[in-house]
Short mmCIF file of C-alpha atoms in Angstrom, two decimals:
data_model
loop_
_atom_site.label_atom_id
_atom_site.label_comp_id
_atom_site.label_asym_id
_atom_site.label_seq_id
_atom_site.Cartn_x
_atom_site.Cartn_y
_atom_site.Cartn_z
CA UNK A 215 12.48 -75.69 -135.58
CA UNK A 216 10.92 -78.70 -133.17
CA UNK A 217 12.38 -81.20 -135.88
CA UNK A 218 15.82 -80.10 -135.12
CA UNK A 219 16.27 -82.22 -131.97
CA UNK A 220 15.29 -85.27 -134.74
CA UNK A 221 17.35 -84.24 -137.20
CA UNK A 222 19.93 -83.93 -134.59
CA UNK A 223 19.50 -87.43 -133.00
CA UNK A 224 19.72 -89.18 -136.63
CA UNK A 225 22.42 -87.21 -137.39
CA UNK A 226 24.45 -88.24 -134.41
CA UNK A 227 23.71 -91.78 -135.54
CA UNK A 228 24.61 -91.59 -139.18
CA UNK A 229 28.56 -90.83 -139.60
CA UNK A 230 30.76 -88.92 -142.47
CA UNK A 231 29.25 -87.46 -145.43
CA UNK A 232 25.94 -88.79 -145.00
CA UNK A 233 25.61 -86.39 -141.69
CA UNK A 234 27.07 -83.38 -143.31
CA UNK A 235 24.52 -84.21 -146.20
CA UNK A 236 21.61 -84.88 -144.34
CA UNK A 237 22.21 -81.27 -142.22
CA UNK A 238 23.00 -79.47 -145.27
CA UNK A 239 19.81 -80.51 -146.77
CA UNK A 240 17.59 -80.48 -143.52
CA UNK A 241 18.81 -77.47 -141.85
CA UNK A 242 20.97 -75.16 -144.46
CA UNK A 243 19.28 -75.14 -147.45
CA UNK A 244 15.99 -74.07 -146.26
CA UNK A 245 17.42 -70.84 -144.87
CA UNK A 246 18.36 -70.21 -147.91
CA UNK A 247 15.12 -70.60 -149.35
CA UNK A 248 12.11 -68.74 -148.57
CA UNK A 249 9.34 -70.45 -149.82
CA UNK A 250 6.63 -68.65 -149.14
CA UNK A 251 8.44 -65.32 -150.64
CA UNK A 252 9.62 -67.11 -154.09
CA UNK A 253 6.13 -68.08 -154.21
CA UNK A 254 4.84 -65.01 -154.52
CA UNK A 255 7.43 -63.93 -156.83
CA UNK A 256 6.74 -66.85 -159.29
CA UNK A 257 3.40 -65.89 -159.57
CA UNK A 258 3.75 -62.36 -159.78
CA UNK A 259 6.14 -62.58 -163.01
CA UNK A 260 3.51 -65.12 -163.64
CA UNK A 261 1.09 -62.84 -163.53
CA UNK A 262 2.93 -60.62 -165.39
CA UNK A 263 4.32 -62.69 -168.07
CA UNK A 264 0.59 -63.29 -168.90
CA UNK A 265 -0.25 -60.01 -169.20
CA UNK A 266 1.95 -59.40 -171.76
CA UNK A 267 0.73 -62.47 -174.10
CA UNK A 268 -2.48 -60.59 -173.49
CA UNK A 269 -1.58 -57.75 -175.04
CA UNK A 270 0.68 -59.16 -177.88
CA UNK A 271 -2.94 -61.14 -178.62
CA UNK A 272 -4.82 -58.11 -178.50
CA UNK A 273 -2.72 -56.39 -180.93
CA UNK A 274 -2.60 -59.73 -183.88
CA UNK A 275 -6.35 -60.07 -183.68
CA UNK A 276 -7.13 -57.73 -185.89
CA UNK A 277 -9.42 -55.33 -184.30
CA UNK A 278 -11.32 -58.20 -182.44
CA UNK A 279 -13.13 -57.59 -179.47
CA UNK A 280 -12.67 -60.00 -176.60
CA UNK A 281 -14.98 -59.47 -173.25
CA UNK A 282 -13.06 -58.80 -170.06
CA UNK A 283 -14.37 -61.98 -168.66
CA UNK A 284 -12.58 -63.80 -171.61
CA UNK A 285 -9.77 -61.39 -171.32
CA UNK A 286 -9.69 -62.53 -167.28
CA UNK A 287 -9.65 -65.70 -168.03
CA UNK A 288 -7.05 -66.30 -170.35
CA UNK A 289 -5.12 -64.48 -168.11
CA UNK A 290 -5.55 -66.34 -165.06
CA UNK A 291 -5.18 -69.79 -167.09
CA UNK A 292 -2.03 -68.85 -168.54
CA UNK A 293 -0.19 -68.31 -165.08
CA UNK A 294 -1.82 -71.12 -163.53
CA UNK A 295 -0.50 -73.51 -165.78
CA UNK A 296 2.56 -71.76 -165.46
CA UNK A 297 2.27 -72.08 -162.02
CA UNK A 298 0.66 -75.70 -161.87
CA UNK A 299 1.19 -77.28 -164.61
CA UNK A 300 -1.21 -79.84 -165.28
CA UNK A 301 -3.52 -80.41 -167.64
CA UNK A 302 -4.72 -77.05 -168.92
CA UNK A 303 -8.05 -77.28 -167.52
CA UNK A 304 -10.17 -74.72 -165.57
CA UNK A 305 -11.52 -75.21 -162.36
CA UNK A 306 -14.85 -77.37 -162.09
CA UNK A 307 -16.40 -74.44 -160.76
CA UNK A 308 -15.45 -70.28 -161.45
CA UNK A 309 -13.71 -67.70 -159.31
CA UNK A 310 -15.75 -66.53 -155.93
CA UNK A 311 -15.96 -63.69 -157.98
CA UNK A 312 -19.01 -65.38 -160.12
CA UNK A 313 -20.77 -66.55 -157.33
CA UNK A 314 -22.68 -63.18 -156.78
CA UNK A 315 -26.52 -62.75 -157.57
CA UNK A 316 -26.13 -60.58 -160.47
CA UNK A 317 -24.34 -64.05 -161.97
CA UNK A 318 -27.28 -66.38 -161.21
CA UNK A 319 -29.06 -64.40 -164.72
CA UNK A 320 -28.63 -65.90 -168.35
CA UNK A 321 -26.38 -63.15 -168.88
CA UNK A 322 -23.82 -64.30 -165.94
CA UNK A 323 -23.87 -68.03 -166.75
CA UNK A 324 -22.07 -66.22 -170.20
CA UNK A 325 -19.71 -64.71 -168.52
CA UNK A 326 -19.17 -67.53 -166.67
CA UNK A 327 -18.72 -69.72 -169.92
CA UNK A 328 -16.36 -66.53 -171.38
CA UNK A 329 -13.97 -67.11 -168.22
CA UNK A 330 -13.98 -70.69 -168.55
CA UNK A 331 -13.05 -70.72 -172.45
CA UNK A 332 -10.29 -67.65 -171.36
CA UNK A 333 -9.16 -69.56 -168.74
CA UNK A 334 -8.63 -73.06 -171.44
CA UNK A 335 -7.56 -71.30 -174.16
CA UNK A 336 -4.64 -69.25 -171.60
CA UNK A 337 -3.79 -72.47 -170.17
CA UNK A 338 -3.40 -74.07 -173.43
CA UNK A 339 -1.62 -70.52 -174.97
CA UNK A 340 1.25 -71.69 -172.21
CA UNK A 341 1.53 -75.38 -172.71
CA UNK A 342 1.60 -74.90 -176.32
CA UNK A 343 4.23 -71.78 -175.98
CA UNK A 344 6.60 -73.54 -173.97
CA UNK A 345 6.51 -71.28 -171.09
CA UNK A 346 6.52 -73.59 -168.51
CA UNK A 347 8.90 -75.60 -169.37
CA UNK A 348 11.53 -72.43 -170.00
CA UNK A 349 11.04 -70.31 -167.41
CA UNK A 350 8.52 -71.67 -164.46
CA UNK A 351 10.67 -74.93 -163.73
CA UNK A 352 14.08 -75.97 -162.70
CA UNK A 353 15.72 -78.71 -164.34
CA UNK A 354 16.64 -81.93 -162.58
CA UNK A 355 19.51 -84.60 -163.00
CA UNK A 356 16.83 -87.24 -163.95
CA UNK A 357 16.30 -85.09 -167.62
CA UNK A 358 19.79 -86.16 -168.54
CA UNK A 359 19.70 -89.70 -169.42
CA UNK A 360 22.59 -92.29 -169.52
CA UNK A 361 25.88 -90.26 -168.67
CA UNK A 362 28.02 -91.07 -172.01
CA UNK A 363 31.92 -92.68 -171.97
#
């Protein structure tokens, strides 16, 4: 709201179009949108969306048992490339989550390493699915190429 006196002035010094443009982008549009709200809805469907391609990989693999910090991970590295993009990586270091006592033991470090793989091997489950690209972005003008006459 303090930029409107701004967006104002170069508006009063910019005439036609341009102006009506420049207000409907500036001012109108973002009304419109509520950022932080879609946020949270992206990343709850995100959420959910990787819940189910847990569960449809639970059922295929055959009886195999996968630890919940594996199970965690996938999960969370499936929506954040859905939410990021990027390039399918995990964080350099784990959730706060991890960074409890009872982690600092042999057996936390492997759970730590079970998030970590989870957390690659979501990521990668979405990049090589095509999830992102279908349903997390929004396509742009520039993805059209060379109009045709």
């Amino acid at each position: 709201m303090r930029q409107i006196p701004l967006i104002f002035g170069i508006c009063i010094l910019v005439s036609g179009c341009c102006c009506h443009d420049t207000a409907k982008t500036l001012l109108v549009e973002p009304f419109h949108f509520c950022a932080p709200l879609e946020c949270k809805r992206m990343a709850s469907r995100n959420r959910y969306l990787a819940k189910c391609v847990w569960h449809s990989i639970e059922k295929e693999s055959g009886g195999q048992t996968f630890s919940p910090h594996y199970s965690a991970g996938f999960q969370e590295g499936f929506a954040d490339y859905l939410n990021y993009g990027g390039a399918a990586a995990p964080p350099p270091i784990p959730p706060h989550r991890f960074w409890k006592t009872r982690y600092q033991t042999r057996v936390g470090h492997q759970a730590i390493e079970e998030w970590f793989t989870g957390f690659h091997d979501g990521a990668l489950a979405a990049a090589d699915g095509g999830y992102r690209e279908g349903r997390a972005t929004i396509p742009t003008s520039l993805c059209l190429g060379e109009p045709s006459h």
